[in-house]
PDB file of C-alpha atoms and ligand atoms in Angstrom:
ATOM      1  CA  UNK A 279     115.329 141.315 339.448  1.00  0.00           C
ATOM      2  CA  UNK A 280     117.459 141.277 336.386  1.00  0.00           C
ATOM      3  CA  UNK A 281     117.312 144.503 334.356  1.00  0.00           C
ATOM      4  CA  UNK A 282     116.675 143.905 330.643  1.00  0.00           C
ATOM      5  CA  UNK A 283     119.699 146.042 329.887  1.00  0.00           C
ATOM      6  CA  UNK A 284     122.101 143.661 331.654  1.00  0.00           C
ATOM      7  CA  UNK A 285     123.953 140.825 330.087  1.00  0.00           C
ATOM      8  CA  UNK A 286     122.967 137.977 332.467  1.00  0.00           C
ATOM      9  CA  UNK A 287     126.184 136.103 332.637  1.00  0.00           C
ATOM     10  CA  UNK A 288     128.242 139.176 333.182  1.00  0.00           C
ATOM     11  CA  UNK A 289     125.989 140.638 335.804  1.00  0.00           C
ATOM     12  CA  UNK A 290     125.699 137.367 337.662  1.00  0.00           C
ATOM     13  CA  UNK A 291     129.492 137.015 337.694  1.00  0.00           C
ATOM     14  CA  UNK A 292     130.065 140.595 338.877  1.00  0.00           C
ATOM     15  CA  UNK A 293     127.624 139.821 341.824  1.00  0.00           C
ATOM     16  CA  UNK A 294     129.890 137.023 342.780  1.00  0.00           C
ATOM     17  CA  UNK A 295     132.792 139.420 343.091  1.00  0.00           C
ATOM     18  CA  UNK A 296     130.647 141.638 345.656  1.00  0.00           C
ATOM     19  CA  UNK A 297     130.102 138.389 347.571  1.00  0.00           C
ATOM     20  CA  UNK A 298     133.773 137.572 347.519  1.00  0.00           C
ATOM     21  CA  UNK A 299     134.724 140.929 348.786  1.00  0.00           C
ATOM     22  CA  UNK A 300     132.378 140.537 351.715  1.00  0.00           C
ATOM     23  CA  UNK A 301     133.897 137.117 352.449  1.00  0.00           C
ATOM     24  CA  UNK A 302     137.452 138.595 352.407  1.00  0.00           C
ATOM     25  CA  UNK A 303     136.512 140.914 355.163  1.00  0.00           C
ATOM     26  CA  UNK A 304     135.183 138.160 357.591  1.00  0.00           C
ATOM     27  CA  UNK A 305     137.264 137.571 360.667  1.00  0.00           C
ATOM     28  CA  UNK A 306     138.704 135.030 361.087  1.00  0.00           C
ATOM     29  CA  UNK A 307     140.209 135.078 357.679  1.00  0.00           C
ATOM     30  CA  UNK A 308     139.691 132.093 355.527  1.00  0.00           C
ATOM     31  CA  UNK A 309     142.838 131.666 353.216  1.00  0.00           C
ATOM     32  CA  UNK A 310     140.845 129.385 350.937  1.00  0.00           C
ATOM     33  CA  UNK A 311     139.040 132.661 349.639  1.00  0.00           C
ATOM     34  CA  UNK A 312     142.264 133.709 347.917  1.00  0.00           C
ATOM     35  CA  UNK A 313     142.106 130.516 345.875  1.00  0.00           C
ATOM     36  CA  UNK A 314     138.380 131.114 345.021  1.00  0.00           C
ATOM     37  CA  UNK A 315     138.984 134.726 344.108  1.00  0.00           C
ATOM     38  CA  UNK A 316     141.807 133.694 341.745  1.00  0.00           C
ATOM     39  CA  UNK A 317     139.801 131.011 340.055  1.00  0.00           C
ATOM     40  CA  UNK A 318     136.832 133.443 339.862  1.00  0.00           C
ATOM     41  CA  UNK A 319     138.848 136.219 338.281  1.00  0.00           C
ATOM     42  CA  UNK A 320     140.445 133.877 335.631  1.00  0.00           C
ATOM     43  CA  UNK A 321     137.117 132.300 334.719  1.00  0.00           C
ATOM     44  CA  UNK A 322     135.302 135.650 334.441  1.00  0.00           C
ATOM     45  CA  UNK A 323     138.101 137.364 332.446  1.00  0.00           C
ATOM     46  CA  UNK A 324     138.369 134.365 329.859  1.00  0.00           C
ATOM     47  CA  UNK A 325     134.713 134.789 329.277  1.00  0.00           C
ATOM     48  CA  UNK A 326     134.863 138.466 328.730  1.00  0.00           C
ATOM     49  CA  UNK A 327     137.901 138.064 326.507  1.00  0.00           C
ATOM     50  CA  UNK A 328     136.271 135.315 324.487  1.00  0.00           C
ATOM     51  CA  UNK A 329     133.382 137.627 323.790  1.00  0.00           C
ATOM     52  CA  UNK A 330     135.517 140.498 322.863  1.00  0.00           C
ATOM     53  CA  UNK A 331     137.520 138.303 320.446  1.00  0.00           C
ATOM     54  CA  UNK A 332     134.317 136.845 318.967  1.00  0.00           C
ATOM     55  CA  UNK A 333     132.823 140.190 318.364  1.00  0.00           C
ATOM     56  CA  UNK A 334     136.028 142.074 317.205  1.00  0.00           C
ATOM     57  CA  UNK A 335     135.512 144.493 320.029  1.00  0.00           C
ATOM     58  CA  UNK A 336     137.258 147.672 319.275  1.00  0.00           C
ATOM     59  CA  UNK A 337     138.653 148.351 322.720  1.00  0.00           C
ATOM     60  CA  UNK A 338     139.898 144.758 323.146  1.00  0.00           C
ATOM     61  CA  UNK A 339     143.584 145.793 323.653  1.00  0.00           C
ATOM     62  CA  UNK A 340     142.920 148.306 326.525  1.00  0.00           C
ATOM     63  CA  UNK A 341     140.570 145.833 328.168  1.00  0.00           C
ATOM     64  CA  UNK A 342     142.984 142.973 327.945  1.00  0.00           C
ATOM     65  CA  UNK A 343     145.663 145.122 329.439  1.00  0.00           C
ATOM     66  CA  UNK A 344     143.435 146.052 332.374  1.00  0.00           C
ATOM     67  CA  UNK A 345     142.779 142.438 333.019  1.00  0.00           C
ATOM     68  CA  UNK A 346     146.505 141.627 332.932  1.00  0.00           C
ATOM     69  CA  UNK A 347     147.236 144.310 335.373  1.00  0.00           C
ATOM     70  CA  UNK A 348     144.600 142.891 337.740  1.00  0.00           C
ATOM     71  CA  UNK A 349     146.084 139.489 337.279  1.00  0.00           C
ATOM     72  CA  UNK A 350     149.658 140.756 338.120  1.00  0.00           C
ATOM     73  CA  UNK A 351     148.434 142.943 341.026  1.00  0.00           C
ATOM     74  CA  UNK A 352     146.333 139.957 342.510  1.00  0.00           C
ATOM     75  CA  UNK A 353     149.304 137.614 342.037  1.00  0.00           C
ATOM     76  CA  UNK A 354     151.674 140.101 343.907  1.00  0.00           C
ATOM     77  CA  UNK A 355     149.169 140.382 346.699  1.00  0.00           C
ATOM     78  CA  UNK A 356     148.872 136.579 347.049  1.00  0.00           C
ATOM     79  CA  UNK A 357     152.592 136.213 347.290  1.00  0.00           C
ATOM     80  CA  UNK A 358     152.609 138.404 350.599  1.00  0.00           C
ATOM     81  CA  UNK A 359     153.014 136.561 353.747  1.00  0.00           C
ATOM     82  CA  UNK A 360     149.884 134.588 354.268  1.00  0.00           C
ATOM     83  CA  UNK A 361     150.207 135.027 358.011  1.00  0.00           C
ATOM     84  CA  UNK A 362     149.601 138.680 357.598  1.00  0.00           C
ATOM     85  CA  UNK A 363     145.935 138.311 357.347  1.00  0.00           C
ATOM     86  CA  UNK A 364     144.909 141.601 358.792  1.00  0.00           C
ATOM     87  CA  UNK A 365     146.807 143.761 356.272  1.00  0.00           C
ATOM     88  CA  UNK A 366     145.953 141.487 353.387  1.00  0.00           C
ATOM     89  CA  UNK A 367     142.265 141.699 354.161  1.00  0.00           C
ATOM     90  CA  UNK A 368     142.459 145.388 353.965  1.00  0.00           C
ATOM     91  CA  UNK A 369     144.674 145.915 351.018  1.00  0.00           C
ATOM     92  CA  UNK A 370     142.669 143.162 348.965  1.00  0.00           C
ATOM     93  CA  UNK A 371     139.251 144.628 349.768  1.00  0.00           C
ATOM     94  CA  UNK A 372     140.521 148.098 348.928  1.00  0.00           C
ATOM     95  CA  UNK A 373     141.967 146.914 345.678  1.00  0.00           C
ATOM     96  CA  UNK A 374     138.764 145.021 344.756  1.00  0.00           C
ATOM     97  CA  UNK A 375     136.535 147.955 345.678  1.00  0.00           C
ATOM     98  CA  UNK A 376     138.672 150.234 343.407  1.00  0.00           C
ATOM     99  CA  UNK A 377     138.385 147.473 340.659  1.00  0.00           C
ATOM    100  CA  UNK A 378     134.567 147.537 341.010  1.00  0.00           C
ATOM    101  CA  UNK A 379     134.498 151.273 340.782  1.00  0.00           C
ATOM    102  CA  UNK A 380     136.897 151.657 337.782  1.00  0.00           C
ATOM    103  CA  UNK A 381     136.592 148.578 335.895  1.00  0.00           C
ATOM    104  CA  UNK A 382     133.332 146.893 336.486  1.00  0.00           C
ATOM    105  CA  UNK A 383     131.282 150.014 336.380  1.00  0.00           C
ATOM    106  CA  UNK A 384     133.454 151.478 333.794  1.00  0.00           C
ATOM    107  CA  UNK A 385     135.073 149.681 330.848  1.00  0.00           C
ATOM    108  CA  UNK A 386     133.117 146.517 331.609  1.00  0.00           C
ATOM    109  CA  UNK A 387     129.897 148.608 331.034  1.00  0.00           C
ATOM    110  CA  UNK A 388     131.026 149.710 327.695  1.00  0.00           C
ATOM    111  CA  UNK A 389     131.739 146.159 326.743  1.00  0.00           C
ATOM    112  CA  UNK A 390     128.155 145.281 328.000  1.00  0.00           C
ATOM    113  CA  UNK A 391     126.714 147.912 325.775  1.00  0.00           C
ATOM    114  CA  UNK A 392     128.596 146.513 322.741  1.00  0.00           C
ATOM    115  CA  UNK A 393     127.644 142.953 323.392  1.00  0.00           C
ATOM    116  CA  UNK A 394     123.945 143.962 323.776  1.00  0.00           C
ATOM    117  CA  UNK A 395     124.031 145.569 320.489  1.00  0.00           C
ATOM    118  CA  UNK A 396     125.364 142.347 318.932  1.00  0.00           C
ATOM    119  CA  UNK A 397     123.719 139.004 318.169  1.00  0.00           C
ATOM    120  CA  UNK A 398     125.753 137.252 320.969  1.00  0.00           C
ATOM    121  CA  UNK A 399     124.278 138.134 324.336  1.00  0.00           C
TER     122      UNK A 399
HETATM  123 FE1  FE2 B 651     134.021 141.938 334.364  1.00  0.00          FE
HETATM  124 FE1  FE2 B 652     136.600 143.284 332.317  1.00  0.00          FE
END
């Protein structure tokens, strides 16, 4: 059940990332998942970034830089030889687990607290 202290859109979208990570680990690997991951990340980042700009979020620069680093790293990973599925599955799921730990449970939570105190939940 949704906790009252969560922003519903953000929490729901973060749950999708958990699901995508599980799908990335499935053998045989479905390369279509990479396309879904990229679309998901862009859609999610744009929404967070829109909220940050709308609310004059004080940590917007650092948060945007983190999103841009993710975009770049994901792009680099997606450019690796698509036939190397096994190593791509490992590096991508490690990368996303790390992202969940450091970003989603870190600075995204700070953003969530800020949005919750605003009138734009
Ligand atoms: Fe996020
Ligand atoms: Fe974020």
